[in-house]
Coordinates of C-alpha atoms in Angstrom, one line a residue:
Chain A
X1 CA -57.7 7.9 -3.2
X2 CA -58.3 9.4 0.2
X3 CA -54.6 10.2 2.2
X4 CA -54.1 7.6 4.8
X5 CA -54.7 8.3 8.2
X6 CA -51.7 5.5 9.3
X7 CA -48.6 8.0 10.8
X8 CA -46.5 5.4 9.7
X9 CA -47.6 6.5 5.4
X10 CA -45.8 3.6 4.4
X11 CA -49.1 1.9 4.6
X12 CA -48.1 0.2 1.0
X13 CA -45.1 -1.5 2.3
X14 CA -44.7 -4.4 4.1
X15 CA -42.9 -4.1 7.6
X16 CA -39.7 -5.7 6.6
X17 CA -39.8 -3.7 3.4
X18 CA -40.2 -0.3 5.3
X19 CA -37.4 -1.1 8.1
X20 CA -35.2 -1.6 4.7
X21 CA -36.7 1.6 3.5
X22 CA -35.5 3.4 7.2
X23 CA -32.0 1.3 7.2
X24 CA -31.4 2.8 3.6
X25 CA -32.3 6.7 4.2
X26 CA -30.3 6.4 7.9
X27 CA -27.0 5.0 6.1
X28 CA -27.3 7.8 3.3
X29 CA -27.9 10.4 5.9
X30 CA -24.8 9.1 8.4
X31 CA -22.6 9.2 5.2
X32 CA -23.9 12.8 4.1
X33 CA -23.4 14.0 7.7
X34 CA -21.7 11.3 10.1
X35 CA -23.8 9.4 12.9
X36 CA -23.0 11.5 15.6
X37 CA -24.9 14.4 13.8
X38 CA -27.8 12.4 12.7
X39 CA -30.5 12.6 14.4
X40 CA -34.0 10.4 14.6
X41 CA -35.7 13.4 13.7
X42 CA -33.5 13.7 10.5
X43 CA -34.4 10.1 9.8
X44 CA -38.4 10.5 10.1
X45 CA -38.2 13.3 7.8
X46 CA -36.2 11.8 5.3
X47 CA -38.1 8.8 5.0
X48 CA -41.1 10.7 5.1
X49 CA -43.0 9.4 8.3
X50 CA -43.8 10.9 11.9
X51 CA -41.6 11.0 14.4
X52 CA -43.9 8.4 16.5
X53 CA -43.5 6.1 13.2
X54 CA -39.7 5.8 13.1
X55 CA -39.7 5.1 16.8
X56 CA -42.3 2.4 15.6
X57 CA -40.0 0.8 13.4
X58 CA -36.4 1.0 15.5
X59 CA -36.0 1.6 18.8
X60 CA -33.3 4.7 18.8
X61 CA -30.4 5.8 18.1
X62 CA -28.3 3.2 19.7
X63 CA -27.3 -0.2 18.3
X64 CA -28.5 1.8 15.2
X65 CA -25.0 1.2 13.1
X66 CA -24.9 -2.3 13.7
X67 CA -28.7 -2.8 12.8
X68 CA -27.5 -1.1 9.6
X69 CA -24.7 -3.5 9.2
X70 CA -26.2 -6.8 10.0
X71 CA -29.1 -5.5 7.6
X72 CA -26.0 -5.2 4.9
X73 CA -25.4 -8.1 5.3
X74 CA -28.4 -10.0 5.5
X75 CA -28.7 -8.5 2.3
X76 CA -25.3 -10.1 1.0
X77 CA -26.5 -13.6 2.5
X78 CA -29.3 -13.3 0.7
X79 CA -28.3 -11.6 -2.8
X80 CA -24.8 -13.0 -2.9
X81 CA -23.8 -15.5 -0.4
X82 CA -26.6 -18.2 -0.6
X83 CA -26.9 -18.0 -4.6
X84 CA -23.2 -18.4 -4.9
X85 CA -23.2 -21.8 -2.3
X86 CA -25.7 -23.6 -4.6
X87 CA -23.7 -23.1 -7.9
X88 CA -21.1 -26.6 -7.8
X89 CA -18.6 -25.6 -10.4
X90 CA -16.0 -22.5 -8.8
X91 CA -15.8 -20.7 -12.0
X92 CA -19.5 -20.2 -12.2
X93 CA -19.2 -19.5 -8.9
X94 CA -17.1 -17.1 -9.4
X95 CA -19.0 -15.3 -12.2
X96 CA -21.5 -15.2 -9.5
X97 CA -20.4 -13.9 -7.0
X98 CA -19.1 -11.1 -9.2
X99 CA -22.8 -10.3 -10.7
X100 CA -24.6 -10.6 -8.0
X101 CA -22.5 -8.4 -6.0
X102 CA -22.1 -5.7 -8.2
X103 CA -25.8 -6.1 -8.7
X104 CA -26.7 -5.4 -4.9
X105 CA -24.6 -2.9 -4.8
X106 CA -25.7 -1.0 -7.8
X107 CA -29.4 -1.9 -7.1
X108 CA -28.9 0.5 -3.7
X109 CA -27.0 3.2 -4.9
X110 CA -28.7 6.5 -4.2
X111 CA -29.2 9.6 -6.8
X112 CA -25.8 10.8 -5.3
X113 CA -24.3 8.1 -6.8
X114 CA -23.1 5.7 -3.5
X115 CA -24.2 2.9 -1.6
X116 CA -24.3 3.9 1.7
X117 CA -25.3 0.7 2.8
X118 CA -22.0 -0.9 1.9
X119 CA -20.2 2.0 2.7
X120 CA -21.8 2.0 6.8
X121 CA -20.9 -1.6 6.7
X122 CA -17.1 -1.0 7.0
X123 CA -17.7 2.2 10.1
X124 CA -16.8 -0.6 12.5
X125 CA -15.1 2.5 14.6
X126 CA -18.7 3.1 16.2
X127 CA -19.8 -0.1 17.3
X128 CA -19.0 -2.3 20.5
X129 CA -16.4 -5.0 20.5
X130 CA -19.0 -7.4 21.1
X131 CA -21.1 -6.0 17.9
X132 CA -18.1 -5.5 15.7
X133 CA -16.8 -9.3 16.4
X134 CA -20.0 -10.3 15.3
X135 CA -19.8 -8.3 12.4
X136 CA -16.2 -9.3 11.6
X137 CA -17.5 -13.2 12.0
X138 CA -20.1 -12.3 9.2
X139 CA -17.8 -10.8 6.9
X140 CA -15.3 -13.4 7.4
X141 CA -17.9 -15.8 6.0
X142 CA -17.9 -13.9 2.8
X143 CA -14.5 -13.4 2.3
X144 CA -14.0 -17.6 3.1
X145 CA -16.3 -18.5 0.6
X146 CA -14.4 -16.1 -1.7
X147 CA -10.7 -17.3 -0.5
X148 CA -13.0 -21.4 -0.9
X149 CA -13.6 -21.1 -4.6
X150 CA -10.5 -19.2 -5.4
X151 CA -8.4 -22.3 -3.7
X152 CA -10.9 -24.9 -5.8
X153 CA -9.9 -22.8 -9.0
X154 CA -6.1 -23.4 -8.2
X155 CA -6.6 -27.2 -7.1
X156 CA -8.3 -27.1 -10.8
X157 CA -5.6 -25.4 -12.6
X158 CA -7.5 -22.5 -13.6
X159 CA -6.1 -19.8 -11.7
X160 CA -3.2 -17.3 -12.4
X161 CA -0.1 -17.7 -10.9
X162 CA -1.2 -15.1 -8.3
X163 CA -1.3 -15.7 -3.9
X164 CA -5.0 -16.5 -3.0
X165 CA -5.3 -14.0 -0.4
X166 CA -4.0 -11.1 -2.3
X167 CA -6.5 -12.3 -4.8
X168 CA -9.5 -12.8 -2.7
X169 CA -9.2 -9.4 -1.0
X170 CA -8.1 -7.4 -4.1
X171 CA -11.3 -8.5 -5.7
X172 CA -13.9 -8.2 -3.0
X173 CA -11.6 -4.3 -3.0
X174 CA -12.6 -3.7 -6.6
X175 CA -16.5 -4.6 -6.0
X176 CA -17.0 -3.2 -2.4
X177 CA -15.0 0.1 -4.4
X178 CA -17.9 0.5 -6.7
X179 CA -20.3 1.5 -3.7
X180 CA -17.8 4.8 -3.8
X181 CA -17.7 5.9 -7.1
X182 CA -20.7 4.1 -9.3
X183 CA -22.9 6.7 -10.7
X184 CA -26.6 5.5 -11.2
X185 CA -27.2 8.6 -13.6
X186 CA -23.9 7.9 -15.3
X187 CA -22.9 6.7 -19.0
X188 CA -22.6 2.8 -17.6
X189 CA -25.6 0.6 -16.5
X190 CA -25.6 -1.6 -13.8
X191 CA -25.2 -4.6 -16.3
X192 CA -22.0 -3.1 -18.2
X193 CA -20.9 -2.5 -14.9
X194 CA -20.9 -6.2 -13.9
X195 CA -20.1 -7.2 -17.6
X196 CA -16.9 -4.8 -17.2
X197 CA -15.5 -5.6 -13.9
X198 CA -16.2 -9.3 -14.5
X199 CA -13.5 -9.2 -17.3
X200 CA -10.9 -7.2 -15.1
X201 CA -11.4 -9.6 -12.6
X202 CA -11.4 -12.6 -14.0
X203 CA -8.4 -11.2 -16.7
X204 CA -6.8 -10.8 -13.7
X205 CA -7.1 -13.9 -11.6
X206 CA -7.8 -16.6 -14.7
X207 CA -5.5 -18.5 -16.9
X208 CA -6.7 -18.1 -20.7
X209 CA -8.3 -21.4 -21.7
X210 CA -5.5 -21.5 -24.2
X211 CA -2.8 -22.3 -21.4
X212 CA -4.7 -24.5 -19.4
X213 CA -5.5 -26.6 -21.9
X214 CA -1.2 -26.6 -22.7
X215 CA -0.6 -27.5 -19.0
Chain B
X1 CA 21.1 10.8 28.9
X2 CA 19.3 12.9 31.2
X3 CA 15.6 12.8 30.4
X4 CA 14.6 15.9 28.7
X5 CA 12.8 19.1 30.1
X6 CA 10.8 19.6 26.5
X7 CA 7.2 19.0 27.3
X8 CA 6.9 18.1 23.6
X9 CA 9.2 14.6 24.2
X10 CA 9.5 14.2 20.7
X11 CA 12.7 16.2 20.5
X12 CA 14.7 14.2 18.1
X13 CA 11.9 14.6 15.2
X14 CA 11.3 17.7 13.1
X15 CA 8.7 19.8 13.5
X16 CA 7.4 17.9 10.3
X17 CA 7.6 14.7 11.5
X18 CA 6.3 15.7 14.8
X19 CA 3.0 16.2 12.8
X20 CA 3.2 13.3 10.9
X21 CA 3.2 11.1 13.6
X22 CA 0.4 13.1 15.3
X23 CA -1.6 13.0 12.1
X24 CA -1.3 8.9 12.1
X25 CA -2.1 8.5 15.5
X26 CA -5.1 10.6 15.4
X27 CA -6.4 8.7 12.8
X28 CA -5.5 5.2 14.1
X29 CA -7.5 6.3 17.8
X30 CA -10.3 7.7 15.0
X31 CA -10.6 4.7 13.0
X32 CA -11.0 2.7 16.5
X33 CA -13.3 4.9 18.8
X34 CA -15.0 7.3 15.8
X35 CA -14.7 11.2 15.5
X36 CA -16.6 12.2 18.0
X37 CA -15.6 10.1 20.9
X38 CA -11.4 10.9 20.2
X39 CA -10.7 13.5 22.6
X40 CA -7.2 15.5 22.1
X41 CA -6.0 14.2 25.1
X42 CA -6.6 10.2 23.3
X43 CA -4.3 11.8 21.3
X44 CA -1.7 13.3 23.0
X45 CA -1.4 10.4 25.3
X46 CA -1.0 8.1 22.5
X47 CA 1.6 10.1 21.0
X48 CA 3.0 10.5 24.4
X49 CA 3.6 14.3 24.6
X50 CA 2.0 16.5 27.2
X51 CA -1.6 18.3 26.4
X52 CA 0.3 21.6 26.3
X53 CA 3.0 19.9 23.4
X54 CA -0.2 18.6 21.5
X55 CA -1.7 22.2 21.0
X56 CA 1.7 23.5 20.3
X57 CA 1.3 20.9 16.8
X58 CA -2.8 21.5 16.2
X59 CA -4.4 24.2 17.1
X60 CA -8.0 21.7 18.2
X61 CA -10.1 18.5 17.3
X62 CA -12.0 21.6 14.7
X63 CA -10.1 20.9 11.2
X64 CA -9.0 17.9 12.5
X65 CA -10.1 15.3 9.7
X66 CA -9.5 17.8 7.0
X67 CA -5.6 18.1 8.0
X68 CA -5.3 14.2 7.9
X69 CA -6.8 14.0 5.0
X70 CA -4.6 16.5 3.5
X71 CA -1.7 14.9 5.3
X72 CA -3.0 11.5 3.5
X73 CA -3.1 13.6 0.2
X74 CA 0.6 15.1 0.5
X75 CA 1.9 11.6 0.8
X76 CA 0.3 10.2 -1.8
X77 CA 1.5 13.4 -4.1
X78 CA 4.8 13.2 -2.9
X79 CA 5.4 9.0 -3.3
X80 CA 3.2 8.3 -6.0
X81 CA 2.0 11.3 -8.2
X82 CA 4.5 13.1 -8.9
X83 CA 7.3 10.5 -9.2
X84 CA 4.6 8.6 -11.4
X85 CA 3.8 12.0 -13.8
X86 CA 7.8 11.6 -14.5
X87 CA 7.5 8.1 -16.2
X88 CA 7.4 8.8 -19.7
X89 CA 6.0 5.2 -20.7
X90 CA 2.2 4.5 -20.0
X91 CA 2.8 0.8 -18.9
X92 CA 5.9 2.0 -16.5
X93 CA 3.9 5.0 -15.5
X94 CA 0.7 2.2 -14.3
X95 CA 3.7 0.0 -12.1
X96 CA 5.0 3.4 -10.5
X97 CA 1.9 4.1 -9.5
X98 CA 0.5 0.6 -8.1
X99 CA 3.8 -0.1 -7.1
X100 CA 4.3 3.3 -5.0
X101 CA 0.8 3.3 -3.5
X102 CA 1.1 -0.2 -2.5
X103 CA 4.5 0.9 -1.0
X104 CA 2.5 4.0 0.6
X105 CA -0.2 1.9 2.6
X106 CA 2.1 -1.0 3.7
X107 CA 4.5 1.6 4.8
X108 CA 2.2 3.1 7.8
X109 CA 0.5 0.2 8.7
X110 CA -0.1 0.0 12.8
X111 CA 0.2 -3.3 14.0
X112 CA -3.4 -3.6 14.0
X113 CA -3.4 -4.3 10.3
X114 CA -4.8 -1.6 8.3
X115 CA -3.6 1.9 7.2
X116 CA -5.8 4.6 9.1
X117 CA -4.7 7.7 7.4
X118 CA -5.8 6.2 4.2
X119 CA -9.2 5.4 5.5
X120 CA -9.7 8.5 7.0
X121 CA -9.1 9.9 3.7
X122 CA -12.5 8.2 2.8
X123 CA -14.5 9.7 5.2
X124 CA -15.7 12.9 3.9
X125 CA -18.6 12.9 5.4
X126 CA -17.2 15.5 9.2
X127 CA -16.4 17.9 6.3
X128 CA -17.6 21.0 5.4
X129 CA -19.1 21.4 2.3
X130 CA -15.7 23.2 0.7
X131 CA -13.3 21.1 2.7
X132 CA -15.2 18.2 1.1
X133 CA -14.7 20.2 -2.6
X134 CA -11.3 20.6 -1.9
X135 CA -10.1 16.7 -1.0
X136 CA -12.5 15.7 -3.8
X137 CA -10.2 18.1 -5.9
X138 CA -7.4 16.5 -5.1
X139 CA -8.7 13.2 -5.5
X140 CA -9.6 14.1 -9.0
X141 CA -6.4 14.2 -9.5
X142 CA -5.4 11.3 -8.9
X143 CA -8.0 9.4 -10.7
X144 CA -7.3 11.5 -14.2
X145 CA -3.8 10.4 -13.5
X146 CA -4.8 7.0 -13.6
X147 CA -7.3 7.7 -16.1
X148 CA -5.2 9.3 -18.9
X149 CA -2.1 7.0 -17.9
X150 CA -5.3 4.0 -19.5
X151 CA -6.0 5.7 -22.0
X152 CA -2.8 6.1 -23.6
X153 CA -1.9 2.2 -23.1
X154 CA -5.6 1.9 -25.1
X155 CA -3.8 4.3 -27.8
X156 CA -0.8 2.0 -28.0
X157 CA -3.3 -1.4 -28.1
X158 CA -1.8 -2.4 -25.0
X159 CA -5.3 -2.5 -23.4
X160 CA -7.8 -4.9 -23.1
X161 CA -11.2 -4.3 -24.4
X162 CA -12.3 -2.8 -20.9
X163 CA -14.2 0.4 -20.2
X164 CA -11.3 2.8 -18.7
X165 CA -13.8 4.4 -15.8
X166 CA -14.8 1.0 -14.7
X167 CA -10.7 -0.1 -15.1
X168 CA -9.3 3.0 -13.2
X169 CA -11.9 2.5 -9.9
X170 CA -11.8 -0.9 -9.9
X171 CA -7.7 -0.9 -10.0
X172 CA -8.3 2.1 -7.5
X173 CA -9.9 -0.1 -5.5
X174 CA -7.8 -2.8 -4.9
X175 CA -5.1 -0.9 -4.1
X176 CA -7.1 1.2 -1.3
X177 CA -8.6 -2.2 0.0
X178 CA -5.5 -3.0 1.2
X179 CA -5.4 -0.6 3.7
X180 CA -8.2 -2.5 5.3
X181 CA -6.9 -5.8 5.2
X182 CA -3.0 -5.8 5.2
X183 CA -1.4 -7.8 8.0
X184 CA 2.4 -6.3 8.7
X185 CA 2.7 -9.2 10.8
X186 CA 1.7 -11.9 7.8
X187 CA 2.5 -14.0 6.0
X188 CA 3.6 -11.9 2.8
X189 CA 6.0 -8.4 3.3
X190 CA 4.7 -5.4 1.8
X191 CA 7.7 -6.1 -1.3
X192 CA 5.7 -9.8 -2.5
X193 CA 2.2 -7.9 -1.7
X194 CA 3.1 -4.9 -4.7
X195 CA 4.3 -8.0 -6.7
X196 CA 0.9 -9.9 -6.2
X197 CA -1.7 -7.1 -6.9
X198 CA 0.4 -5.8 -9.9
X199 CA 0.5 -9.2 -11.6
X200 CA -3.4 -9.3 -10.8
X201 CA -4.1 -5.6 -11.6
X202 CA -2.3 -5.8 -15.1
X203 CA -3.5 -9.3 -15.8
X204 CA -6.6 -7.6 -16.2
X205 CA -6.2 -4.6 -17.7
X206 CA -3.0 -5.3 -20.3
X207 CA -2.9 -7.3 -23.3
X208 CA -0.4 -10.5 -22.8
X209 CA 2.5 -9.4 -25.2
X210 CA 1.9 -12.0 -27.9
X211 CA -1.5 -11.0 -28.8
X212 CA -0.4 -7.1 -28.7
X213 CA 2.6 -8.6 -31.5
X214 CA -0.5 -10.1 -33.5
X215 CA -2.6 -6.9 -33.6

C-alpha cells in the first residue's frame, strides 16, 4: 500500500474518531508535563500528524482543557450516563453504573497505566468561570443520578444504614481513583477490576439479602 | 496593641506555622488560578504579609509544588502513619488510619469546600523527574501501609473475598475524594463524615462478625 499523501495520516479514522484520538494524546501529555508546557507542536508529534493537521482538527491552545473535559464527559453521557437511565430497577442501576464506569475508564488508560482523560476532567483551576460552571452543571448530572438511585435504593430498603451523600461521593471517589492507579499491564483485567470494586462497593452500601428480607 | 513593625505580620505564629499557612494558601490560590498563573505576590497578599516577609519563608515559585507536596506528606506521616503503624491490631490499625486521614482533610478545608494541599499532592505532573520519584516514594508508603494492614485482616479471615490492590486504592480513594467534595459549611461535621465513610469502607472490605464466628 502506497503511504498517503493526506498530512492529516489519520486517513483511516473518521473525524470524530481522530479529534478523540488528539483529545486523548493532549490529556496524556498535559498530565506528563502540565498545560502550560504543552505545546501544539508536542501534540502533532505525538499523535503523529503535521503541524497543519492538528491545527485542522482544534483550533489552538486555548479553550483546549475544556474541549478535553466536555469530550470526558461526552464520553460519560454516552458510556455511563444514558445506559444507566434506561435500566428501571436502582440495583441494576447501580451494577451499571459501576461496570460501565470502570469500563471507560479502563478502556482509556494509557501504557503508563492512567486515564488522563478522567484525570484533566477534575483541572478545573485552568479554565474560565463561565467554562468551569458548565462543567460543574455536567458533572453535577452525574453525581444526581448517582445521589437518584442511591435515594430509590433506601426508599426500597436496600441500602445500608449509611448518609446518601457520603455514599454517593465515596463511590464515584473509589471509581474516578482507578484513573490514578489502574495498571493496564498489571496482574488484574479490566473485568476483575469491575467484578472487584463492584463487591467493595456494593459490600459497602447494600444490606445482605438476608436482612432485608428480616425487615 | 500597637500594630506591629514586623513586615512578616504573622508574629504570633512559629516559624513552622508561618510555613504552614503559606504552604495552604499557595495551594488554595493554585488549585483556583493553576501553577503557572499564581504569582508570589497572589500569595503573599493572600497570606497578608509583605513581599519582602514572603521570601523570608520560600526562597521562589521554583520548588514550589514539591515543598507542598512534601508539606502534604509530613502531615499525613505525622497524623496518620505513624500513629496508625502503633496500632497493634489490623482492624484498629484500618479505623486509625480512615479515621485520621478523614480527620486530616476535613481539618484544612477552606471555605470553598475542598482540601487543596491534598490535591496538590496529586499533581505530579510540574515535577521533576526525581521530585516526582521522591513523592511517589513516599506515597508508597502509605499504600504498603494500607496494603499489609489488608493483608493481615485476610490472615485473621476477617476479610472479604476481595482482591487487596483493588481494596487498598479503592478505600484510598474514597478517602482522597473527599477533599474534593467536603462542604465545612454542610450539613454533616467532619466527626459524622469519618463515621459515614468508615461504616461504608469496612462494610465492604470486613466480614460481618457472625460469619467470621462461622468460619
Amino acid at each position: 500500500m502506497r503511504p498517503t499523501k493526506n498530512p492529516f495520516r489519520l486517513s483511516n479514522a473518521s473525524d470524530k474518531d481522530r479529534l478523540s484520538e488528539i483529545y486523548r494524546v493532549a490529556a496524556r501529555i498535559i498530565c506528563e508535563k502540565g498545560y502550560d508546557a504543552t505545546s501544539m507542536n508536542d501534540i502533532a508529534e505525538a499523535v503523529g500528524i503535521t503541524k497543519a493537521g492538528i491545527y485542522h482538527h482544534i483550533p489552538g491552545k486555548k479553550d483546549l482543557l475544556f474541549s478535553i473535559m466536555n469530550f470526558g464527559m461526552d464520553s460519560l453521557d454516552e458510556q455511563v450516563i444514558i445506559p444507566a437511565r434506561e435500566v428501571e430497577d436502582a440495583e441494576q442501576r447501580l451494577h451499571t453504573i459501576i461496570t460501565n464506569h470502570v469500563q471507560l475508564i479502563t478502556s482509556r488508560s494509557t501504557p503508563q497505566g492512567n486515564n488522563p482523560v478522567t484525570i484533566i476532567v477534575d483541572e478545573v483551576a485552568g479554565l474560565t468561570a463561565a467554562h468551569r460552571r458548565k462543567i460543574d452543571q455536567r458533572k453535577r448530572a452525574y453525581v444526581d443520578l448517582v445521589r437518584e438511585t442511591l435515594e430509590e435504593l433506601k426508599a426500597e430498603g436496600k441500602l445500608c444504614e449509611v448518609d446518601v451523600t457520603t455514599a454517593s461521593f465515596s463511590l464515584l471517589g473509589m471509581i474516578l481513583w482507578l484513573s490514578r492507579w489502574y495498571n493496564p499491564g498489571g496482574r488484574l483485567g479490566p473485568e476483575q477490576i469491575a467484578e472487584e470494586i463492584t463487591k467493595i462497593a456494593l459490600g459497602g452500601l447494600l444490606r445482605p439479602k438476608a436482612s432485608r428480607a428480616r425487615r
